[in-house]
CSV table of C-alpha atoms and ligand atoms in Angstrom, one decimal:
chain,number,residue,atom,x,y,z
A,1,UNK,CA,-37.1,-2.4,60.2
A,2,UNK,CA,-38.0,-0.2,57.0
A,3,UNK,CA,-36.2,3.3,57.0
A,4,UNK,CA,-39.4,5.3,57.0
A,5,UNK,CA,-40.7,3.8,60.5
A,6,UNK,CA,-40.6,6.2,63.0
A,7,UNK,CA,-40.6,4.6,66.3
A,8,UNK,CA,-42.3,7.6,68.1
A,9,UNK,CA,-45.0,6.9,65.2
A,10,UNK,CA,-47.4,4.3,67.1
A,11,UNK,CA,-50.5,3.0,65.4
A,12,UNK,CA,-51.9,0.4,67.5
A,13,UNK,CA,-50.7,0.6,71.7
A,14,UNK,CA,-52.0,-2.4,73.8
A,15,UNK,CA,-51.5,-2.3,77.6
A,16,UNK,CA,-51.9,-4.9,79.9
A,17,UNK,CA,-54.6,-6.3,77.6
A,18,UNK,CA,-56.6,-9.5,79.0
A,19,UNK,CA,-60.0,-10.8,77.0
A,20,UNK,CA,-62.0,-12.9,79.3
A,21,UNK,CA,-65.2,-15.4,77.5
A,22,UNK,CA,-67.6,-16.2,79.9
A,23,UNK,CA,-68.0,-20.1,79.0
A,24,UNK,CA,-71.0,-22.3,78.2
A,25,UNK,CA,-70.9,-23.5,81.7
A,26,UNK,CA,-70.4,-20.7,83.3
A,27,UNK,CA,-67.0,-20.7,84.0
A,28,UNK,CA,-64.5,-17.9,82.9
A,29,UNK,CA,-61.7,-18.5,80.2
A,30,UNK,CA,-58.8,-15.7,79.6
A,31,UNK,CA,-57.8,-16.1,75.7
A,32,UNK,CA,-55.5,-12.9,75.9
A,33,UNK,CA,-54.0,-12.7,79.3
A,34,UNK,CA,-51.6,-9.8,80.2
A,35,UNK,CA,-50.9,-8.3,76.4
A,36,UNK,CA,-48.6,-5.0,75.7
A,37,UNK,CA,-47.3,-3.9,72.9
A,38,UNK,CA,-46.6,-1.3,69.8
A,39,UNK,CA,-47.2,-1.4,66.5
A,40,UNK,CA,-46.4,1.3,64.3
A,41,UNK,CA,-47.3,3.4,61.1
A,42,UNK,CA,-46.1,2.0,57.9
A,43,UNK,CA,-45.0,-1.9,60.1
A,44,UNK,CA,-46.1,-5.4,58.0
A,45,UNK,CA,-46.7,-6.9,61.3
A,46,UNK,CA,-47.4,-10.7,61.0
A,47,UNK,CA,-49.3,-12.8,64.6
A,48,UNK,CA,-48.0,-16.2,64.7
A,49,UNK,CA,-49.2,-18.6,67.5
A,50,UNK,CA,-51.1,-22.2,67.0
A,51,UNK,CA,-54.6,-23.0,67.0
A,52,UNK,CA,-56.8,-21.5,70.0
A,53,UNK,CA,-53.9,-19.5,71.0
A,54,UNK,CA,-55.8,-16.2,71.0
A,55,UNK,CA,-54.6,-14.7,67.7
A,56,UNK,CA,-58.0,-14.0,66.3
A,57,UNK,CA,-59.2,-12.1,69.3
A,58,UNK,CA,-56.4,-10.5,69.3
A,59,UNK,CA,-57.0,-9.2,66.1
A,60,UNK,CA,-60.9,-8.2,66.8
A,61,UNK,CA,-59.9,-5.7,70.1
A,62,UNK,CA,-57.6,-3.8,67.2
A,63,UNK,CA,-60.6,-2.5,65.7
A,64,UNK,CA,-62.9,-2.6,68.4
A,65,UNK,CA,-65.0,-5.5,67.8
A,66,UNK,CA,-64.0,-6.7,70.9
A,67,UNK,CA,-63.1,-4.7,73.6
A,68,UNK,CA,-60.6,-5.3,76.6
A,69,UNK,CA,-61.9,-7.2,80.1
A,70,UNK,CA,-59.0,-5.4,81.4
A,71,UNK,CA,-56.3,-3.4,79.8
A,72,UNK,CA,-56.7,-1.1,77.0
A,73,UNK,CA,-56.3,-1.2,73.5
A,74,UNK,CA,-55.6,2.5,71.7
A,75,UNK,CA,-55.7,3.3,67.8
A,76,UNK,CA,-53.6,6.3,67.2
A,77,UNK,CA,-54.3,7.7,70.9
A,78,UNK,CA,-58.1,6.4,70.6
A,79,UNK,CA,-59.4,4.1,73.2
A,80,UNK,CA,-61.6,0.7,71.8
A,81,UNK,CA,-63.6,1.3,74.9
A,82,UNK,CA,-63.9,5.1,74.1
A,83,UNK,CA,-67.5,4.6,72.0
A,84,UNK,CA,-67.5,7.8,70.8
A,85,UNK,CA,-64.4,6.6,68.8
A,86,UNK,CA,-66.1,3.5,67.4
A,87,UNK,CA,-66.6,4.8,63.9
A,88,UNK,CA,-63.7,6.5,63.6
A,89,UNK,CA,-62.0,3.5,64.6
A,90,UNK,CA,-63.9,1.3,62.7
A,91,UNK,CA,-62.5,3.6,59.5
A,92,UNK,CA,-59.0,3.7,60.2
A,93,UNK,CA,-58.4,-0.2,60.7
A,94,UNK,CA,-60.1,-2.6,57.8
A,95,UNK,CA,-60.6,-6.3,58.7
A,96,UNK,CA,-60.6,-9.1,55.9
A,97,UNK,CA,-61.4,-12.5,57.1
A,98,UNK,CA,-60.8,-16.4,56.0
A,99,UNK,CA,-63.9,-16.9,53.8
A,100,UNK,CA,-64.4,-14.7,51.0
A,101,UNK,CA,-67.7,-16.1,50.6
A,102,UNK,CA,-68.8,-14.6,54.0
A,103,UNK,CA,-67.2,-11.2,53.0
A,104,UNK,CA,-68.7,-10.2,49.4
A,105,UNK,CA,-72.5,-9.6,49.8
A,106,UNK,CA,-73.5,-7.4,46.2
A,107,UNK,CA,-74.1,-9.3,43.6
A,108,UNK,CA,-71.3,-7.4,41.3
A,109,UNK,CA,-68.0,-6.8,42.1
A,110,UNK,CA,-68.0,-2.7,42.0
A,111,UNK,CA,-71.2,-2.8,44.0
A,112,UNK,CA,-69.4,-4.7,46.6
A,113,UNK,CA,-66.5,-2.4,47.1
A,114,UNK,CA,-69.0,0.7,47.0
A,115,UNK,CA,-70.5,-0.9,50.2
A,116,UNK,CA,-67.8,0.7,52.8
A,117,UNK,CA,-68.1,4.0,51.6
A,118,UNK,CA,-71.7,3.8,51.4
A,119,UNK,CA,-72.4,3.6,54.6
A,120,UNK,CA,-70.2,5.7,55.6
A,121,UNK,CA,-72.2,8.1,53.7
A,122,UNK,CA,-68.9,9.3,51.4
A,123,UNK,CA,-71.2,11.5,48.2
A,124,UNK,CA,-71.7,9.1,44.9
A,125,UNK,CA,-69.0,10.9,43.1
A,126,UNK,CA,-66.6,10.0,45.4
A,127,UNK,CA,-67.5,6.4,45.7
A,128,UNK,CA,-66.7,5.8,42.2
A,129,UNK,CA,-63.5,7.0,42.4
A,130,UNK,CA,-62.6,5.1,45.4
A,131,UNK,CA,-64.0,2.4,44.3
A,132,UNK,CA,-61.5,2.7,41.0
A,133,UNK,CA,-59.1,3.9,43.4
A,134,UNK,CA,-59.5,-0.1,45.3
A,135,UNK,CA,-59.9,-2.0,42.2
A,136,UNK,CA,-57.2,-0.5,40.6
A,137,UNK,CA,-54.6,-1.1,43.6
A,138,UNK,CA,-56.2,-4.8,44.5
A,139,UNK,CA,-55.5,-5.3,40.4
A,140,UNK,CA,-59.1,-6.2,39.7
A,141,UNK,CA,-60.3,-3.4,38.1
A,142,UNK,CA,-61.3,-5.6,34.4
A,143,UNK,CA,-63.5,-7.7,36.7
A,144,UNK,CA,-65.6,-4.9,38.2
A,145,UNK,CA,-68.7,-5.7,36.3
A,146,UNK,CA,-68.6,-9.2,37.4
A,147,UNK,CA,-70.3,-11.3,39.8
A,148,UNK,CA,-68.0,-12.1,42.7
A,149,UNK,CA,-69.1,-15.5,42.5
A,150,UNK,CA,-67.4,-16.6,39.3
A,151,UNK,CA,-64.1,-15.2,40.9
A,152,UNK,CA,-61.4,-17.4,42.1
A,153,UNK,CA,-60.5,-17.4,46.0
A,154,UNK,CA,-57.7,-15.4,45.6
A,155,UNK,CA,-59.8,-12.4,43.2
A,156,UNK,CA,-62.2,-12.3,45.8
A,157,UNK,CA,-60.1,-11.9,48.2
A,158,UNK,CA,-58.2,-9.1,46.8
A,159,UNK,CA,-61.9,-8.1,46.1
A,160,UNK,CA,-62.4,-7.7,50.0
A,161,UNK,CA,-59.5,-6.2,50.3
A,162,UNK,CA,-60.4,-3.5,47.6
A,163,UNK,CA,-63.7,-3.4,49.7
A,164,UNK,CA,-61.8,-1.9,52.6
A,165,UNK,CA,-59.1,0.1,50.9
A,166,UNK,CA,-62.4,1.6,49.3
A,167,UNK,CA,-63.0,3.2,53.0
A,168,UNK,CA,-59.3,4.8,53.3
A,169,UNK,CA,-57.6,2.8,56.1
A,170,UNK,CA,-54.5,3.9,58.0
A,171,UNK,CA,-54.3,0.1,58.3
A,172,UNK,CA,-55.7,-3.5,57.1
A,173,UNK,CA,-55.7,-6.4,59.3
A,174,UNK,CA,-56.1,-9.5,57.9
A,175,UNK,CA,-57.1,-13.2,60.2
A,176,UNK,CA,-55.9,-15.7,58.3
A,177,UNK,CA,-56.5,-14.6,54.7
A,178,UNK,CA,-54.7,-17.3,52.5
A,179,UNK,CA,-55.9,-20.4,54.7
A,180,UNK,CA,-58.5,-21.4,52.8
A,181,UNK,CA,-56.7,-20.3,49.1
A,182,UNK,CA,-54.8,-22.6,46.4
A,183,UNK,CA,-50.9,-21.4,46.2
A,184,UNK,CA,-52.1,-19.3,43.4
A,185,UNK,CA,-54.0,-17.4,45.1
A,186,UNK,CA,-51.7,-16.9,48.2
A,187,UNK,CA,-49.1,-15.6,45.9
A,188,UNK,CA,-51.7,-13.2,44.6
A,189,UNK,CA,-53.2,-11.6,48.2
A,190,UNK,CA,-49.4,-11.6,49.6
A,191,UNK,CA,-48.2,-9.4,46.5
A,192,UNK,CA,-51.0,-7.2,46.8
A,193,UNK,CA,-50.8,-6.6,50.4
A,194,UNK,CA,-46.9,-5.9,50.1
A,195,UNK,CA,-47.6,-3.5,47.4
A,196,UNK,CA,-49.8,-1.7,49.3
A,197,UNK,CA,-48.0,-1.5,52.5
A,198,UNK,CA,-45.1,-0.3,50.3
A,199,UNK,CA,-46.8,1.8,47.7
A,200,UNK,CA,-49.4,3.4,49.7
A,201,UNK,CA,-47.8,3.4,53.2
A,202,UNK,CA,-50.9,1.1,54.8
A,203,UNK,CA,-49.9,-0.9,57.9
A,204,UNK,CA,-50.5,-4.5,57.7
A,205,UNK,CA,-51.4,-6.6,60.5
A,206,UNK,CA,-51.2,-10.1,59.2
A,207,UNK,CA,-52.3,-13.2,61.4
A,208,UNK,CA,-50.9,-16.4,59.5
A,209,UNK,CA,-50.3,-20.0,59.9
A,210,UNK,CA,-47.8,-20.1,57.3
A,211,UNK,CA,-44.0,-19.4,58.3
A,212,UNK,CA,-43.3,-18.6,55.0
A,213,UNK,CA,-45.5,-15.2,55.0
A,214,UNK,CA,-44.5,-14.5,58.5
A,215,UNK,CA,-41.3,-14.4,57.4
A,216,UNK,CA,-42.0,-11.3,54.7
A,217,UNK,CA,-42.8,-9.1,57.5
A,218,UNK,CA,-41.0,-6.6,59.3
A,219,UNK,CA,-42.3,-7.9,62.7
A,220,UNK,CA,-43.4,-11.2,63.8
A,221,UNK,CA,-45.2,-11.2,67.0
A,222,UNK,CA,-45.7,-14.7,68.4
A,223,UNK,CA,-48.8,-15.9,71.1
A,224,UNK,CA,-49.4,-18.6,73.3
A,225,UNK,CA,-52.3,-19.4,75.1
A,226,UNK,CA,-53.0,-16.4,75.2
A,227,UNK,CA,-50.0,-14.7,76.3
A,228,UNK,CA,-47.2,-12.8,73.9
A,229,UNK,CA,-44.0,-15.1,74.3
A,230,UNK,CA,-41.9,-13.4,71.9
A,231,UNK,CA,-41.4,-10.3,69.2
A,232,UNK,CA,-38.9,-9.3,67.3
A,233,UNK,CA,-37.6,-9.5,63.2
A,234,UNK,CA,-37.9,-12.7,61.4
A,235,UNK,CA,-34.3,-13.2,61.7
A,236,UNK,CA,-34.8,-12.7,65.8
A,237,UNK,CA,-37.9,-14.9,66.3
A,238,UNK,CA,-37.0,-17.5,64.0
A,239,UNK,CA,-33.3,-18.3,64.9
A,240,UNK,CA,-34.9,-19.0,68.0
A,241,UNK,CA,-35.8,-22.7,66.8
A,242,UNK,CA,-35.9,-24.9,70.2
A,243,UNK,CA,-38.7,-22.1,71.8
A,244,UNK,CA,-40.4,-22.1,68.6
A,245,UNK,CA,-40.9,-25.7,68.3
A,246,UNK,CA,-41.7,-26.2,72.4
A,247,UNK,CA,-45.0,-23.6,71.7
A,248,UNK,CA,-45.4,-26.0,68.7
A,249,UNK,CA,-45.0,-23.6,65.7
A,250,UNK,CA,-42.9,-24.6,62.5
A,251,UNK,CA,-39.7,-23.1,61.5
A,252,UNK,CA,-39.3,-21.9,57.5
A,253,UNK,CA,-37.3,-24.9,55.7
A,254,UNK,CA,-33.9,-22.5,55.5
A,255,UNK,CA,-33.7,-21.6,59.3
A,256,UNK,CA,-34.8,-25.2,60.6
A,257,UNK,CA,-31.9,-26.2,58.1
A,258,UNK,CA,-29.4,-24.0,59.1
A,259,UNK,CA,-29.9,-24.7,62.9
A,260,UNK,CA,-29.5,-28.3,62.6
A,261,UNK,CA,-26.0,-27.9,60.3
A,262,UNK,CA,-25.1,-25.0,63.2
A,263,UNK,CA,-26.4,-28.0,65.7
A,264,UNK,CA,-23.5,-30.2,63.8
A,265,UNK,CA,-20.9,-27.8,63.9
A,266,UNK,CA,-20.8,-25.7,60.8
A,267,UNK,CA,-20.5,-22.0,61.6
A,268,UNK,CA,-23.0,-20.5,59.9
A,269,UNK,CA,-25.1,-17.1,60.5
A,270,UNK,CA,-29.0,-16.8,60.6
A,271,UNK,CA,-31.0,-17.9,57.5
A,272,UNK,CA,-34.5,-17.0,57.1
A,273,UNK,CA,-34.4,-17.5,53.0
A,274,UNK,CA,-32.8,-20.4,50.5
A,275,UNK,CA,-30.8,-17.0,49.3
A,276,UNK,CA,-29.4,-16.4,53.0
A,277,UNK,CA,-29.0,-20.3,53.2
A,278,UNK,CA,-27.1,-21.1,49.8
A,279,UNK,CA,-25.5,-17.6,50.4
A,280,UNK,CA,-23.8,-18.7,54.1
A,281,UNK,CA,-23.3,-22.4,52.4
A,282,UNK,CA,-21.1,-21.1,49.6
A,283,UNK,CA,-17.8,-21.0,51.6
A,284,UNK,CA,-18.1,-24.6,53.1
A,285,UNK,CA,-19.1,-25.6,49.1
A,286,UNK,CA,-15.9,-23.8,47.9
A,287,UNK,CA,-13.5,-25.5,50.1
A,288,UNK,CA,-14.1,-29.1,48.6
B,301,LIG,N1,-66.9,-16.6,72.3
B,301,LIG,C1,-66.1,-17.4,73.0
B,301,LIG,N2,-66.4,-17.9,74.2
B,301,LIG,C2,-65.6,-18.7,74.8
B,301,LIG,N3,-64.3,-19.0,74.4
B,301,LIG,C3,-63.9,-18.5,73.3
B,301,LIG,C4,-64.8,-17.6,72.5
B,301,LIG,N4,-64.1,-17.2,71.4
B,301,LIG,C5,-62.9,-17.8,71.4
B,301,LIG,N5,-62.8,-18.5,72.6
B,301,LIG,C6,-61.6,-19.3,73.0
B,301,LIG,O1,-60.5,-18.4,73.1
B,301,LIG,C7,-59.3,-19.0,72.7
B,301,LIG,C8,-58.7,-18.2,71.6
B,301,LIG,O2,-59.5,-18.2,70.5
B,301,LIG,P1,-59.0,-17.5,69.1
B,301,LIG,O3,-60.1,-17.7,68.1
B,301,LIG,O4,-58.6,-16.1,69.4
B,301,LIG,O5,-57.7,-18.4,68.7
B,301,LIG,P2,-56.9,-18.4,67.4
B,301,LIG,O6,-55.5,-18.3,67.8
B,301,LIG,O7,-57.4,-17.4,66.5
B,301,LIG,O8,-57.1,-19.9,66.9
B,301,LIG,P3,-57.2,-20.4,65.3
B,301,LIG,O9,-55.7,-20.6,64.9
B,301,LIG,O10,-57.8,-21.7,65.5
B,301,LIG,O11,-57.9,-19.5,64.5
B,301,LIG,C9,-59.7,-20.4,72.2
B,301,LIG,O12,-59.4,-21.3,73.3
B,301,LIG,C10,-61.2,-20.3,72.0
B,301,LIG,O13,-61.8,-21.6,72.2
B,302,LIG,MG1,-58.2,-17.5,64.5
């Protein structure tokens, strides 16, 4: 946990929170069945859980675009179902999706990121300031006179993440945002959304299919057909390697590593990174 989170300090607080779809056929399905927890102000927060297991609509009731079936959802004391909150909402937590494509509509890059604060009728002087303001922090600011389709993956990704920094967000939450980038491009969006959740204090709420950004986080929070089966720090949901791998969900190379030499009898504390690992390997090296 960083030092400047403040456990009183609660951004997002989800009780009891079930999400029912209404199927095709008529039948009912529950994606998020019986949800409660906390995040807080200032938290990189990553949502682990495999394919279908409700992550994503977990994700849309935490800036309203879904709304609980039963339960309640608040964002810094306001309720999702409250509509008079909607906008406010709607301000405070930023979404960024899988497909930049479906995410950058101007046809330049500056025009794109003025969009936010546009509507939300913020006076033309202001705009271009925050729209420096985004391109600066995203670290796209030369490529604001471009066309966001001669970007790579990862720019226009940090260009729709510039797009909702450009609105002022207490928080971003991003679904996925590296799935469909090259390595390069990963690297790129998970340095910039580190930066800012460092820099300018902006909580991140991370959904990823890739152990090794989960692990970056403060606090990994892990779902299963629709339920929350575990929470905790890296180190506490990843040492827990035979759960893990029953809901189906890979283990980072270091703590899969480390369990099977623990499994074979070497006495060795939780590893999360190849530093931890080499570190905790170092005495049984020495001996030889
Ligand atoms: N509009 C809908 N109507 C009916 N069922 C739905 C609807 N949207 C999602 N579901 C179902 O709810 C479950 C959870 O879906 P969700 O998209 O939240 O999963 P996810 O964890 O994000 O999956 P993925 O890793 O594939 O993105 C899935 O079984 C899905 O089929
Ligand atoms: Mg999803």
């Amino acid at each position: 946990m960083k030092e400047n989170i403040n456990q009183s300090d609660v951004l997002f607080d989800i009780s009891h929170l079930f999400h029912t779809f209404e199927t095709e056929t008529g039948e009912s399905f529950s994606a998020l069945k019986d949800i409660s927890l906390k995040i807080h102000k200032g938290e990189f927060v990553a949502i682990i859980g495999t394919n279908g297991s409700g992550k994503s609509t977990l994700a849309r009731h935490l800036n309203a675009l879904m709304l609980p079936t039963k339960g309640t959802v608040s964002v810094e004391g306001m309720l999702t179902s409250d509509m008079e909150y909607l906008w406010d909402i709607r301000q405070r937590v930023g979404m960024v999706f899988q497909n930049p494509d479906n995410q950058l509509v101007a046809a330049v890059v500056e025009e794109d990121v003025a969009f936010g604060p546009e509507n939300l009728g913020v006076p033309t002087e202001k705009i271009i300031t925050r729209v420096d303001y985004a391109l600066e922090r995203v670290g796209m600011i030369d490529y604001r006179k471009q066309a966001p389709s001669m970007l790579s993956g990862g720019q226009k990704q940090r260009v729709a993440i510039a797009g909702v920094l450009a609105m002022k967000p207490d928080c971003i939450v991003l679904d996925e945002p590296t799935a469909m980038l090259d390595p390069k491009g990963r690297q790129e969006v998970m340095e910039t959304i580190h930066e800012l959740n460092e820099k300018e204090g902006i909580t991140i709420v991370l959904i990823t299919h890739f152990m090794e950004e989960a692990v970056t986080a403060d606090h990994i929070i892990v779902i299963d057909k629709g339920t929350l089966q575990m929470e905790g720090s890296p180190k506490e949901v990843f040492s827990q390697v035979e759960k893990l791998t029953e809901i189906g969900l890979d283990v980072p190379i270091p703590a899969d590593l480390a369990y099977r030499l623990k499994k074979k009898g070497l006495s060795l504390s939780e590893c999360i990174s190849n530093e931890e690992l080499g570190k905790s390997l170092c005495p049984f090296v020495l001996k030889k």
